[in-house]
GROMACS .gro file of C-alpha atoms in nm:
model
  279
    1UNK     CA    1   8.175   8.017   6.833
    2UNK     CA    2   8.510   7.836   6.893
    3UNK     CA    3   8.663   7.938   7.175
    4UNK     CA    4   9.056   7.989   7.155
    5UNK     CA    5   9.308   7.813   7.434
    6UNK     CA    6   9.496   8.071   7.664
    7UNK     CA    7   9.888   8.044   7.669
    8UNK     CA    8  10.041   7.909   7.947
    9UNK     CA    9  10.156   8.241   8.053
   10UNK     CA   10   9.807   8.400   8.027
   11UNK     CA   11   9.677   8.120   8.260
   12UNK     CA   12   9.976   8.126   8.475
   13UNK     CA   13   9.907   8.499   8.505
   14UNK     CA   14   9.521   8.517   8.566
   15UNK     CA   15   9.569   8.244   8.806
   16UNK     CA   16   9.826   8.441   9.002
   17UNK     CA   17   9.547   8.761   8.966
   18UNK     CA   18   9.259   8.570   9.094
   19UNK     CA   19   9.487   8.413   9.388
   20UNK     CA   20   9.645   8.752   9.498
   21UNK     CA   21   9.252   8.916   9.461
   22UNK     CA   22   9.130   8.641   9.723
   23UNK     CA   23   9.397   8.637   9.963
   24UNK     CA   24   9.376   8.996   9.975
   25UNK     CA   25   9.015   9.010  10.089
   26UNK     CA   26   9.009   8.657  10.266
   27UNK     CA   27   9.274   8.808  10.520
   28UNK     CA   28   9.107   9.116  10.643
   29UNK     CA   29   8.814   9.277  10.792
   30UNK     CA   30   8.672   9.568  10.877
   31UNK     CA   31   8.722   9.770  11.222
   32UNK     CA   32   8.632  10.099  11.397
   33UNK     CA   33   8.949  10.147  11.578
   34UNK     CA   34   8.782  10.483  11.729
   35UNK     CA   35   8.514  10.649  11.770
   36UNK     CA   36   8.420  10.964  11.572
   37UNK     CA   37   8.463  11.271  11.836
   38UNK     CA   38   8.329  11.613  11.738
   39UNK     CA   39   8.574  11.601  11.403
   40UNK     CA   40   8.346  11.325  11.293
   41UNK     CA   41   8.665  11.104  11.190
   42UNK     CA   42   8.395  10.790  11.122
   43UNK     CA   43   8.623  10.608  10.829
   44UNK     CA   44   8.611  10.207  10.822
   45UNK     CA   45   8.958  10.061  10.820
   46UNK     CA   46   9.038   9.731  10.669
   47UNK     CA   47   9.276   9.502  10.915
   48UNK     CA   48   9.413   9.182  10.798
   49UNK     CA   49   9.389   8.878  11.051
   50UNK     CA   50   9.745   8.839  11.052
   51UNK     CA   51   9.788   9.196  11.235
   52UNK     CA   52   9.662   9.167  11.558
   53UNK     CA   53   9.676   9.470  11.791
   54UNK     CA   54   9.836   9.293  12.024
   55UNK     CA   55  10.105   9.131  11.812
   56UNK     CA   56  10.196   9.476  11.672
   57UNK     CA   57  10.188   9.651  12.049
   58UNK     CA   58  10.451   9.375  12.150
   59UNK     CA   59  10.687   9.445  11.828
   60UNK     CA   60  10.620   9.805  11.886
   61UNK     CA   61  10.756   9.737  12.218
   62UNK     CA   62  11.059   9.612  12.133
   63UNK     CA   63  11.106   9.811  11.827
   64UNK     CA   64  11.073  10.131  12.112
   65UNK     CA   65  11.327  10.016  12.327
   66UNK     CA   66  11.572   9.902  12.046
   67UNK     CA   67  11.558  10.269  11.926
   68UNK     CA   68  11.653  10.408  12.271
   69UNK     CA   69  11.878  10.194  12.335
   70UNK     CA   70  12.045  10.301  11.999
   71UNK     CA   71  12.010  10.700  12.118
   72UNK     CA   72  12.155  10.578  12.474
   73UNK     CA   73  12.461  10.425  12.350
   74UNK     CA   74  12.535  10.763  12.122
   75UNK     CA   75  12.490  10.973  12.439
   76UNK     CA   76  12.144  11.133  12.273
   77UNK     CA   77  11.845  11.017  12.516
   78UNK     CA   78  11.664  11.243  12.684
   79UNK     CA   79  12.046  11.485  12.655
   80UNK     CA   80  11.807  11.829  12.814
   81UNK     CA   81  11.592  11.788  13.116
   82UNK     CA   82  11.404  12.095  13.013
   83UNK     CA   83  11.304  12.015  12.701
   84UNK     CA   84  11.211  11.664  12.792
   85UNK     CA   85  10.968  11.786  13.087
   86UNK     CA   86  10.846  12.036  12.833
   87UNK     CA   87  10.739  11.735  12.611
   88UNK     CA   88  10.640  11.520  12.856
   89UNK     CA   89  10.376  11.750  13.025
   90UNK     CA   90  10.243  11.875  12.748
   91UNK     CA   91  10.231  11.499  12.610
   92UNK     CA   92  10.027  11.410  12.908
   93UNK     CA   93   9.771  11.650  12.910
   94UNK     CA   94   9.760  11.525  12.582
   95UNK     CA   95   9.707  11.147  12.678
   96UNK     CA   96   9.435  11.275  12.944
   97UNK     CA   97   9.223  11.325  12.665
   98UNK     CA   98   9.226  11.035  12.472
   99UNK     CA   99   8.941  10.795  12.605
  100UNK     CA  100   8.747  11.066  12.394
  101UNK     CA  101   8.835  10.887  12.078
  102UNK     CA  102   8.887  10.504  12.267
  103UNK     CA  103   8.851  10.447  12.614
  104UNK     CA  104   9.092  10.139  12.620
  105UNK     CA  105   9.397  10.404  12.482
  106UNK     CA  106   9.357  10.534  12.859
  107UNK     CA  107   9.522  10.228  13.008
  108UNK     CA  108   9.816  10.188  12.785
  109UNK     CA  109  10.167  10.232  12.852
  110UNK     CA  110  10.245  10.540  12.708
  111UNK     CA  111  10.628  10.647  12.686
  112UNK     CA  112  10.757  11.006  12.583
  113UNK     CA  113  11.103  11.028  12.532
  114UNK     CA  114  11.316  11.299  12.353
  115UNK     CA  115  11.612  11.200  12.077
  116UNK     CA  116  11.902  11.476  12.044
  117UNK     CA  117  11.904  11.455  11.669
  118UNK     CA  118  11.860  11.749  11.386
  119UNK     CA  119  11.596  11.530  11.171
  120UNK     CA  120  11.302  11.768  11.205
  121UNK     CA  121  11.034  11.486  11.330
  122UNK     CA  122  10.845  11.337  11.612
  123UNK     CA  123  10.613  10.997  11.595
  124UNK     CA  124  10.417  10.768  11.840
  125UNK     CA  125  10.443  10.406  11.773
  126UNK     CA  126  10.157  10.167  11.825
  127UNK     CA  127  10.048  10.155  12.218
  128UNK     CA  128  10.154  10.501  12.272
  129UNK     CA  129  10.573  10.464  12.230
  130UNK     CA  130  10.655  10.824  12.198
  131UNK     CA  131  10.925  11.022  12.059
  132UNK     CA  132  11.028  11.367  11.950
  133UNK     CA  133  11.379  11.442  11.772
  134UNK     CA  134  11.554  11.774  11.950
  135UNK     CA  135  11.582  11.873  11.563
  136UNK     CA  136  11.207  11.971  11.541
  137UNK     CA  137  11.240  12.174  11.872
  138UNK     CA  138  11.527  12.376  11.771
  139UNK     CA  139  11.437  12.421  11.390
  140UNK     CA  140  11.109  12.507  11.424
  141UNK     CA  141  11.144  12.612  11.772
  142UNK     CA  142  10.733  12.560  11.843
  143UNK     CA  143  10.499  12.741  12.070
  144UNK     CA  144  10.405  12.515  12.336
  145UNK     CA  145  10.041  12.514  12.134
  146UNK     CA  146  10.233  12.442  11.831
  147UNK     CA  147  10.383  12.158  11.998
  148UNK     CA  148  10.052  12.003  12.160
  149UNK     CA  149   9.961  11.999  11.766
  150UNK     CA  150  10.243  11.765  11.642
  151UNK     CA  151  10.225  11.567  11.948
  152UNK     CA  152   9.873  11.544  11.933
  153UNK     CA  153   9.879  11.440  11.553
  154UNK     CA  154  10.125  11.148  11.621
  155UNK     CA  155   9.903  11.027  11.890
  156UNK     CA  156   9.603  11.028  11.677
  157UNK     CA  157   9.832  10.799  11.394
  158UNK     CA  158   9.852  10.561  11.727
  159UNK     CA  159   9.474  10.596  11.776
  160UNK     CA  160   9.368  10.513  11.451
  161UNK     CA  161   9.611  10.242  11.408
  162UNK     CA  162   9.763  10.426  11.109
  163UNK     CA  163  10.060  10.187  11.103
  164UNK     CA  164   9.852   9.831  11.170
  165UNK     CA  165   9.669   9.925  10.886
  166UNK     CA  166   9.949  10.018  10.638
  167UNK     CA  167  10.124   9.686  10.814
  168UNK     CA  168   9.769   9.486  10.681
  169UNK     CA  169   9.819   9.591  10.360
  170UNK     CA  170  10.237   9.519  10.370
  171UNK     CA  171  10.101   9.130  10.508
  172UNK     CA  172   9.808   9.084  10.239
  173UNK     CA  173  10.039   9.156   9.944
  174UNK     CA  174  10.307   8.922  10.107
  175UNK     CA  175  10.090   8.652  10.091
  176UNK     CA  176   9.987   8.736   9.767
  177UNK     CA  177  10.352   8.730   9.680
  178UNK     CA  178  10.380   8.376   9.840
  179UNK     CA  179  10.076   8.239   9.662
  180UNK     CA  180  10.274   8.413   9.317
  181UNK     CA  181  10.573   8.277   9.442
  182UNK     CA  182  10.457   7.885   9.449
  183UNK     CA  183  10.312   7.951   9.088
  184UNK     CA  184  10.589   8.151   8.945
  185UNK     CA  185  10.910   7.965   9.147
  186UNK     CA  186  11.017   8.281   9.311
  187UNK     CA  187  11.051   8.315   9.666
  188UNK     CA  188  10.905   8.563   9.970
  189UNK     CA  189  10.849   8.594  10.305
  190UNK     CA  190  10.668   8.814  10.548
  191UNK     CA  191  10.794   8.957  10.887
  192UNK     CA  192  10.562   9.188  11.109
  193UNK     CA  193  10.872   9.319  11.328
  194UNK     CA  194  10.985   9.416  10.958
  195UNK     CA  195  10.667   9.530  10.832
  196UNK     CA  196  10.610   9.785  11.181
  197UNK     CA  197  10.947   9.904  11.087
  198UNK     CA  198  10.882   9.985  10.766
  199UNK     CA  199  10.572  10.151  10.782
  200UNK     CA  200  10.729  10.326  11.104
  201UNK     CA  201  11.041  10.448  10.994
  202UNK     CA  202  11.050  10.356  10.600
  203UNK     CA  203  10.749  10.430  10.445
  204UNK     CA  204  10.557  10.701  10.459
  205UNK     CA  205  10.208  10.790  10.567
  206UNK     CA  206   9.935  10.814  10.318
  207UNK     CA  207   9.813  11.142  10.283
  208UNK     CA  208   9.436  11.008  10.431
  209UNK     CA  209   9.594  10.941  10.669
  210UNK     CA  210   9.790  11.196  10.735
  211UNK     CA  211   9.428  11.481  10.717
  212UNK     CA  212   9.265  11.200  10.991
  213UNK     CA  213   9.584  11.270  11.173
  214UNK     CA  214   9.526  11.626  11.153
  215UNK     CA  215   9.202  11.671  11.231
  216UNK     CA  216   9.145  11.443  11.528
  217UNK     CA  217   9.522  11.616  11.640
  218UNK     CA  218   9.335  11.962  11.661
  219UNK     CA  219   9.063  11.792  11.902
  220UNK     CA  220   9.339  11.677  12.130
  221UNK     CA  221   9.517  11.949  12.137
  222UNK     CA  222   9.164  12.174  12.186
  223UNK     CA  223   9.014  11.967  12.438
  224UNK     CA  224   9.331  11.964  12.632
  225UNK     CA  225   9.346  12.307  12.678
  226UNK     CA  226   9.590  12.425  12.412
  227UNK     CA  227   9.474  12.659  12.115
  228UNK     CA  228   9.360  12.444  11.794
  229UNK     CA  229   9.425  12.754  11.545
  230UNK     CA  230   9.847  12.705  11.606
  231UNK     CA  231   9.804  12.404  11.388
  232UNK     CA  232   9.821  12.653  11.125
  233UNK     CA  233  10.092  12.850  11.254
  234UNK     CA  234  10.287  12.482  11.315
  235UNK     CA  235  10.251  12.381  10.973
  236UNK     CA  236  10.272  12.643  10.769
  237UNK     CA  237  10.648  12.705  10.993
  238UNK     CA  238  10.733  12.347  10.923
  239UNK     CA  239  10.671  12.403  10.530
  240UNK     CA  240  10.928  12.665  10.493
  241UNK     CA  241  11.198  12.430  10.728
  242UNK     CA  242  11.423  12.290  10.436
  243UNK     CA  243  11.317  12.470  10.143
  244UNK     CA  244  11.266  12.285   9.896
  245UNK     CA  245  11.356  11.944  10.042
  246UNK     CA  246  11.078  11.930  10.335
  247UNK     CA  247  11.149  11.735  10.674
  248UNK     CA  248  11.035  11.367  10.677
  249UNK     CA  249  10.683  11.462  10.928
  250UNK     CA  250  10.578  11.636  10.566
  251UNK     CA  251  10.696  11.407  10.334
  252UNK     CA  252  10.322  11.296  10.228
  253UNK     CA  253  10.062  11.531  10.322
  254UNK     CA  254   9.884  11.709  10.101
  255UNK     CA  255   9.974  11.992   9.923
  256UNK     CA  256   9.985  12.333  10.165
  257UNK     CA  257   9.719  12.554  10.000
  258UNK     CA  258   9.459  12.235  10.116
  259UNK     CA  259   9.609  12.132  10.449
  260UNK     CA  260   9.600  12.474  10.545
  261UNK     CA  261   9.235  12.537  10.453
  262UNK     CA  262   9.169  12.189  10.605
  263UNK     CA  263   9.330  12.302  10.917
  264UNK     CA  264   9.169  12.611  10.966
  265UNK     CA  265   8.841  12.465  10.903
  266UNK     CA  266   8.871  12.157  11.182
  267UNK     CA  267   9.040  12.387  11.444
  268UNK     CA  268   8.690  12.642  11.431
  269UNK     CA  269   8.471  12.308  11.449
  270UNK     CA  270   8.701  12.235  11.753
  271UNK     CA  271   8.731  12.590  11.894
  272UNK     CA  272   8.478  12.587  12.134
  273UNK     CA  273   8.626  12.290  12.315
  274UNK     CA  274   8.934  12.516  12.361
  275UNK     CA  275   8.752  12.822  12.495
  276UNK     CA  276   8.534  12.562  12.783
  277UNK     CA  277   8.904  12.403  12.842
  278UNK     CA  278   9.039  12.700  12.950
  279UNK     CA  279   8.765  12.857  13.200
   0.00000   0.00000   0.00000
């Protein structure tokens, strides 16, 4: 059988597959950033080499104190001394808990701050850089259980490494893009500072990781002593903020009906943890 020459273009283009396929699984491997707690969040996660923990703490750092600086100079850091010991405290008891899912998260730096702005959101940077926006406080004006389960579900996106992960994936198609680029002529770069920003403040979560989020939020929150079961009550509150435009903190999860269900079925598994936490 003869065979028949590819174009230049076809070979141009299965090169570029073939090169974007191996720098993709060249540059990462796979991690347990936790461990599984009585939620059973067991998942593998793929990290690229390029993403070090450490490198992302230290841009997560700066990326921190660049954002309250920015609230500082408009006059909206940590504006009500009530609200931010309300955060802080019940952040802490919050933190207290977290050697559960990885005993190293016990000795980080953890920061909770409070931004005077009406965006309904709160997140927790890599490291345990926390913030929450006065917006979701006086929208959804949140039980202090209800609270413990946002805060608690940002600090489980820090646990898992939510954002290093989404940041491997930003670095693995950059170099594929670079390895395109020196076959097509094109340019790119990469940036981690940019990536972390991104995936911080740009992108938004995936919606697996927004359930693991969830779920190992409703052990935090349970084990330190606040009710799991106002996840529910939290969520189904911050659904109806907006109408049909939802705040940003919903942007990706899945659809109510199922998060709901989901919700009430991981704060049961975790209800007895609640009941021994508060004898």
């Amino acid at each position: 059988m003869k065979k028949t020459k590819r174009s230049p273009v076809l070979r141009r283009a299965a090169m570029a597959a073939a090169a974007l396929a191996l720098v993709a699984a060249a540059g990462c491997e796979s991690v347990n950033t936790t461990q599984g707690g009585t939620i059973g969040i067991d998942r593998t996660q793929r990290m690229s080499s390029l993403v070090s923990e450490q490198q992302l703490d230290q841009q997560a750092v700066q990326l921190y104190q660049q954002t309250l600086s920015g609230a500082r100079s408009k006059g909206q850091l940590n504006t009500n001394a009530s609200q931010l010991a309300r955060v802080r405290t019940i952040s802490q008891r919050l933190i207290g808990q977290v050697g559960v899912f990885r005993p190293d998260a016990t000795k980080w730096k953890w920061e909770v701050n409070v931004i005077d702005d009406k965006e309904v959101n709160a997140w927790c940077m890599p490291g345990g850089k926390i913030a929450v926006y006065t917006g979701l406080i006086n929208t959804v004006k949140p039980s202090d259980d209800e609270l413990a389960a946002v805060l608690g579900h940002e600090i489980a996106h820090a646990l898992r490494e939510h954002a290093r992960e989404r940041a491997s994936e930003q670095m693995a198609t950059s170099m594929g893009l670079s390895v395109l680029a020196a076959i097509t002529g094109s340019q790119a770069s990469s940036d981690l500072g940019g990536a972390l920003a991104n995936v911080m403040f740009g992108l938004p979560n995936s919606r697996l990781h927004e359930t693991e989020a969830d779920r190992m939020g409703v052990e935090l929150a349970a084990r330190a002593g606040y009710d799991p079961r106002a996840a529910v009550t939290l969520w189904t509150k911050m659904g109806q903020v907006g109408g049909s435009a939802p705040p940003e903190i919903l942007s990706t999860h899945p659809s109510a009906e199922s998060r709901i269900a989901d919700l009430r079925q991981a704060s049961e598994k975790v209800l007895p943890l609640y009941q021994q936490a508060r004898r």
